[in-house]
Amino acid sequence: MSDRDPDCLFCKIVAGEVPADIVLENDEAVAFRDINPQAPTHVLVIPKVHQPNAAELARNAPDALAGVFTTAAEVAAGEGLEDYRAVFNTGAGVGQTVFHAHLHVLGGRDFAWPPG
Ligand code: 5GP
Ligand code: ZN
């Protein structure tokens, strides 16, 4: 698979072709604010390579997956969050709408468990 899918919204954000409120960027990942935030902090951390979900990312680009999680920790620290929730939706049945792996980093409010 190519590192990029020409029809993918998040690949276009990585390339700077679609604007986003970028929080930080490094060799492996880009972090930007969700357009429809579900918490005071709601940042999406995405790998620069195109993979459709977290498991495929782990299989095909494990360093990028590790980079997504370390980037999430940097985002949380930058937001002043000691605690945060990190979520990968996998599959339309649980609400995945963009099929470029992305880690939701959520914080700044109370969270229920189970998540629902
Ligand atoms: P999913 O539902 O696939 O787990 O998450 C996709 C997320 O991407 C949603 O929370 C949605 O609000 C966000 N999103 C969709 N389109 C855009 C966009 O163009 N810009 C940004 N910043 N977020 C987006
Ligand atoms: Zn993509």
Coordinates of N, CA and C and ligand atoms in Angstrom, one line a residue:
M1 N 0.9 -1.2 0.0 CA 0.0 0.0 0.0 C 0.9 1.2 0.0
S2 N 0.5 2.3 -0.8 CA 1.2 3.5 -0.7 C 1.0 4.2 0.6
D3 N 2.0 5.1 0.9 CA 1.9 5.8 2.2 C 0.7 6.8 2.2
R4 N 0.2 7.0 1.0 CA -0.9 8.0 0.8 C -2.0 7.5 0.0
D5 N -3.3 7.9 0.4 CA -4.5 7.6 -0.4 C -5.0 8.9 -0.9
P6 N -5.0 9.1 -2.2 CA -5.3 10.4 -2.8 C -6.8 10.9 -2.4
D7 N -7.6 9.9 -2.0 CA -9.0 10.3 -1.7 C -9.2 10.5 -0.2
C8 N -8.2 10.4 0.6 CA -8.3 10.4 2.0 C -8.2 11.8 2.6
L9 N -9.2 12.2 3.4 CA -9.2 13.5 4.0 C -8.0 13.7 4.9
F10 N -7.7 12.7 5.7 CA -6.6 12.9 6.7 C -5.2 12.9 6.0
C11 N -5.1 12.2 4.9 CA -3.9 12.3 4.1 C -3.7 13.7 3.6
K12 N -4.8 14.3 3.2 CA -4.8 15.7 2.7 C -4.4 16.7 3.9
I13 N -4.8 16.4 5.1 CA -4.4 17.2 6.2 C -2.9 17.0 6.5
V14 N -2.4 15.8 6.4 CA -0.9 15.5 6.5 C -0.2 16.4 5.5
A15 N -0.7 16.4 4.3 CA 0.0 17.1 3.2 C -0.2 18.6 3.2
G16 N -1.0 19.1 4.1 CA -1.3 20.5 4.2 C -2.3 21.0 3.1
E17 N -3.0 20.1 2.5 CA -3.9 20.5 1.4 C -5.3 20.8 1.9
V18 N -5.6 20.3 3.1 CA -6.8 20.7 3.8 C -6.4 21.3 5.2
P19 N -6.9 22.5 5.5 CA -6.5 23.1 6.7 C -7.0 22.4 7.9
A20 N -6.2 22.5 9.0 CA -6.5 22.0 10.3 C -5.8 22.8 11.4
D21 N -6.4 22.8 12.5 CA -5.8 23.5 13.7 C -4.8 22.5 14.3
I22 N -3.6 22.6 13.8 CA -2.5 21.6 14.2 C -1.9 22.0 15.5
V23 N -1.8 21.0 16.4 CA -1.3 21.2 17.7 C 0.2 20.9 17.8
L24 N 0.5 19.8 17.2 CA 2.0 19.5 17.0 C 2.1 18.5 15.9
E25 N 3.4 18.4 15.4 CA 3.7 17.5 14.3 C 5.1 17.1 14.5
N26 N 5.4 15.8 14.2 CA 6.8 15.3 14.2 C 6.9 14.3 13.1
D27 N 8.0 13.5 13.1 CA 8.3 12.6 11.9 C 7.2 11.6 11.7
E28 N 6.6 11.1 12.8 CA 5.6 10.0 12.6 C 4.2 10.5 12.6
A29 N 3.8 11.6 13.2 CA 2.4 11.9 13.4 C 2.1 13.4 13.3
V30 N 0.8 13.6 13.1 CA 0.3 15.0 13.2 C -0.9 15.0 14.1
A31 N -0.9 16.0 15.0 CA -2.0 16.2 16.0 C -2.8 17.5 15.7
F32 N -4.1 17.4 15.6 CA -4.9 18.5 15.3 C -6.2 18.4 16.0
R33 N -6.9 19.6 16.2 CA -8.1 19.6 17.0 C -9.3 19.1 16.1
D34 N -10.1 18.3 16.8 CA -11.3 17.7 16.1 C -12.2 18.8 15.8
I35 N -12.8 18.8 14.6 CA -13.7 19.8 14.1 C -15.0 19.8 14.9
N36 N -15.4 18.7 15.6 CA -16.6 18.6 16.3 C -16.3 18.1 17.7
P37 N -15.7 18.9 18.6 CA -15.1 18.4 19.8 C -16.1 17.9 20.8
Q38 N -15.7 16.8 21.4 CA -16.6 16.1 22.4 C -16.1 16.3 23.8
A39 N -15.1 17.2 24.0 CA -14.6 17.5 25.3 C -13.8 18.8 25.2
P40 N -13.5 19.4 26.3 CA -12.7 20.7 26.2 C -11.4 20.5 25.4
T41 N -10.7 19.3 25.6 CA -9.6 19.0 24.7 C -10.1 17.8 23.9
H42 N -10.1 17.9 22.6 CA -10.4 16.8 21.7 C -9.5 16.9 20.5
V43 N -8.4 16.2 20.6 CA -7.3 16.3 19.5 C -7.2 14.9 18.9
L44 N -7.1 14.9 17.5 CA -6.9 13.7 16.8 C -5.4 13.6 16.5
V45 N -4.8 12.4 16.8 CA -3.4 12.1 16.5 C -3.4 11.1 15.4
I46 N -2.8 11.4 14.3 CA -2.8 10.5 13.1 C -1.4 10.2 12.7
P47 N -1.2 9.0 12.2 CA 0.1 8.7 11.6 C 0.2 9.4 10.2
K48 N 1.4 9.7 9.8 CA 1.6 10.3 8.5 C 1.4 9.4 7.4
V49 N 1.6 8.1 7.7 CA 1.3 7.0 6.6 C -0.2 6.7 6.7
H50 N -0.7 6.4 5.5 CA -2.1 6.0 5.4 C -2.3 4.5 5.8
Q51 N -3.0 4.2 6.8 CA -3.5 2.9 7.2 C -4.9 3.0 7.7
P52 N -5.8 2.1 7.3 CA -7.2 2.3 7.6 C -7.7 2.3 9.0
N53 N -6.9 1.6 9.8 CA -7.3 1.5 11.3 C -6.1 1.1 12.1
A54 N -6.3 1.0 13.4 CA -5.1 0.9 14.3 C -4.4 -0.5 14.1
A55 N -5.2 -1.5 13.9 CA -4.6 -2.8 13.8 C -3.7 -2.9 12.5
E56 N -4.2 -2.4 11.4 CA -3.4 -2.3 10.2 C -2.2 -1.5 10.4
L57 N -2.3 -0.4 11.1 CA -1.2 0.4 11.4 C -0.1 -0.4 12.2
A58 N -0.6 -1.1 13.2 CA 0.3 -1.9 14.0 C 1.0 -2.9 13.2
R59 N 0.3 -3.6 12.3 CA 0.8 -4.6 11.4 C 1.8 -4.1 10.4
N60 N 1.5 -2.9 9.8 CA 2.3 -2.5 8.7 C 3.3 -1.3 9.0
A61 N 3.1 -0.7 10.1 CA 3.9 0.5 10.5 C 4.0 0.6 12.0
P62 N 4.5 -0.4 12.7 CA 4.5 -0.3 14.2 C 5.2 0.9 14.7
D63 N 6.2 1.4 14.1 CA 6.9 2.6 14.6 C 6.0 3.8 14.6
A64 N 5.1 3.8 13.5 CA 4.2 5.0 13.4 C 3.1 4.8 14.5
L65 N 2.7 3.6 14.8 CA 1.7 3.5 15.9 C 2.3 3.9 17.2
A66 N 3.5 3.5 17.5 CA 4.2 4.0 18.7 C 4.3 5.5 18.7
G67 N 4.6 6.1 17.6 CA 4.7 7.5 17.5 C 3.4 8.2 17.8
V68 N 2.3 7.6 17.4 CA 1.0 8.2 17.6 C 0.7 8.2 19.2
F69 N 1.1 7.2 19.9 CA 0.9 7.2 21.3 C 1.8 8.1 22.1
T70 N 3.1 8.2 21.6 CA 4.0 9.1 22.3 C 3.6 10.6 22.0
T71 N 3.1 10.8 20.8 CA 2.6 12.1 20.4 C 1.3 12.5 21.3
A72 N 0.5 11.5 21.5 CA -0.7 11.8 22.3 C -0.3 12.2 23.7
A73 N 0.7 11.6 24.3 CA 1.2 12.0 25.6 C 1.7 13.4 25.6
E74 N 2.4 13.8 24.5 CA 2.9 15.1 24.4 C 1.8 16.1 24.3
V75 N 0.8 15.8 23.5 CA -0.4 16.6 23.4 C -1.1 16.8 24.7
A76 N -1.3 15.7 25.5 CA -1.9 15.9 26.8 C -1.1 16.8 27.7
A77 N 0.2 16.6 27.7 CA 1.0 17.4 28.6 C 0.9 18.9 28.2
G78 N 0.9 19.1 26.9 CA 0.8 20.5 26.4 C -0.5 21.1 26.8
E79 N -1.6 20.3 26.9 CA -2.9 20.8 27.3 C -3.0 20.9 28.8
G80 N -2.0 20.5 29.5 CA -2.1 20.5 31.0 C -2.9 19.4 31.6
L81 N -3.0 18.3 30.9 CA -3.8 17.2 31.3 C -3.0 16.1 31.9
E82 N -3.2 15.7 33.2 CA -2.6 14.6 33.8 C -3.3 13.3 33.3
D83 N -4.6 13.4 33.1 CA -5.4 12.2 32.7 C -6.1 12.5 31.4
Y84 N -6.2 11.5 30.6 CA -6.9 11.7 29.3 C -7.4 10.4 28.8
R85 N -8.3 10.4 27.9 CA -8.8 9.2 27.3 C -8.3 9.1 25.9
A86 N -7.8 8.0 25.5 CA -7.3 7.7 24.1 C -8.1 6.6 23.5
V87 N -8.8 6.9 22.3 CA -9.7 6.0 21.7 C -9.4 5.8 20.2
F88 N -9.3 4.6 19.8 CA -9.4 4.3 18.4 C -10.7 3.6 18.1
N89 N -11.6 4.2 17.3 CA -12.7 3.5 16.8 C -12.3 2.6 15.6
T90 N -12.7 1.4 15.6 CA -12.4 0.5 14.5 C -13.7 -0.1 13.9
G91 N -14.1 0.4 12.7 CA -15.2 -0.1 12.0 C -16.4 0.9 12.1
A92 N -17.2 1.0 11.0 CA -18.3 1.8 11.0 C -19.4 1.5 12.0
G93 N -19.4 0.2 12.4 CA -20.4 -0.2 13.4 C -20.2 0.5 14.8
V94 N -19.0 0.9 15.1 CA -18.8 1.6 16.4 C -18.5 3.1 16.1
G95 N -18.8 3.6 14.9 CA -18.7 5.0 14.7 C -17.5 5.5 13.9
Q96 N -16.6 4.6 13.4 CA -15.5 5.1 12.6 C -16.0 5.7 11.3
T97 N -15.7 6.9 11.0 CA -16.2 7.6 9.8 C -15.0 8.0 8.9
V98 N -13.8 8.1 9.4 CA -12.7 8.4 8.6 C -11.7 7.2 8.6
F99 N -11.4 6.6 7.5 CA -10.7 5.3 7.4 C -9.2 5.6 7.2
H100 N -8.7 6.5 7.9 CA -7.2 6.7 8.1 C -7.1 6.7 9.7
A101 N -6.3 5.7 10.2 CA -6.2 5.5 11.6 C -6.0 6.9 12.3
H102 N -6.8 7.0 13.4 CA -6.6 8.2 14.2 C -7.0 7.9 15.7
L103 N -6.2 8.5 16.6 CA -6.4 8.3 18.0 C -7.0 9.6 18.5
H104 N -8.2 9.4 19.1 CA -8.9 10.5 19.7 C -8.2 10.7 21.1
V105 N -7.8 11.9 21.4 CA -7.3 12.3 22.7 C -8.2 13.3 23.3
L106 N -8.9 12.8 24.4 CA -10.0 13.6 25.0 C -9.7 13.8 26.5
G107 N -10.0 15.1 26.9 CA -9.7 15.4 28.3 C -10.4 16.7 28.7
G108 N -10.3 17.0 30.0 CA -10.8 18.3 30.5 C -12.3 18.2 31.0
R109 N -12.8 17.0 31.1 CA -14.2 16.9 31.7 C -14.2 15.5 32.4
D110 N -15.3 15.2 33.0 CA -15.5 13.9 33.6 C -15.9 12.9 32.5
F111 N -15.4 11.6 32.7 CA -15.7 10.6 31.8 C -16.3 9.4 32.5
A112 N -17.3 8.9 31.8 CA -18.0 7.7 32.4 C -17.3 6.4 32.0
W113 N -17.4 5.4 32.8 CA -17.0 4.0 32.4 C -18.0 3.0 32.8
P114 N -18.5 2.1 31.9 CA -18.0 1.9 30.6 C -18.4 3.1 29.7
P115 N -17.6 3.3 28.6 CA -17.7 4.5 27.8 C -19.0 4.6 27.0
G116 N -19.8 3.5 26.7 CA -21.0 3.7 26.0 C -20.8 3.8 24.5
Ligands
5GP1 P1 -14.2 8.6 13.9 O1 -15.7 8.8 14.0 O2 -13.8 8.1 12.5 O3 -13.6 7.9 15.0 O4 -13.6 10.1 14.0 C1 -13.5 11.0 13.0 C2 -13.3 12.3 13.6 O5 -12.9 13.3 12.6 C3 -14.7 12.9 14.1 O6 -14.6 13.1 15.5 C4 -14.9 14.2 13.3 O7 -15.4 15.2 14.0 C5 -13.5 14.5 12.8 N1 -13.4 15.2 11.5 C6 -14.1 14.8 10.4 N2 -13.7 15.7 9.4 C7 -12.8 16.6 9.9 C8 -12.1 17.7 9.4 O8 -12.2 18.0 8.2 N3 -11.3 18.3 10.2 C9 -11.1 18.0 11.5 N4 -10.3 18.7 12.3 N5 -11.8 16.9 12.1 C10 -12.6 16.2 11.3
ZN2 ZN -5.1 8.6 4.7

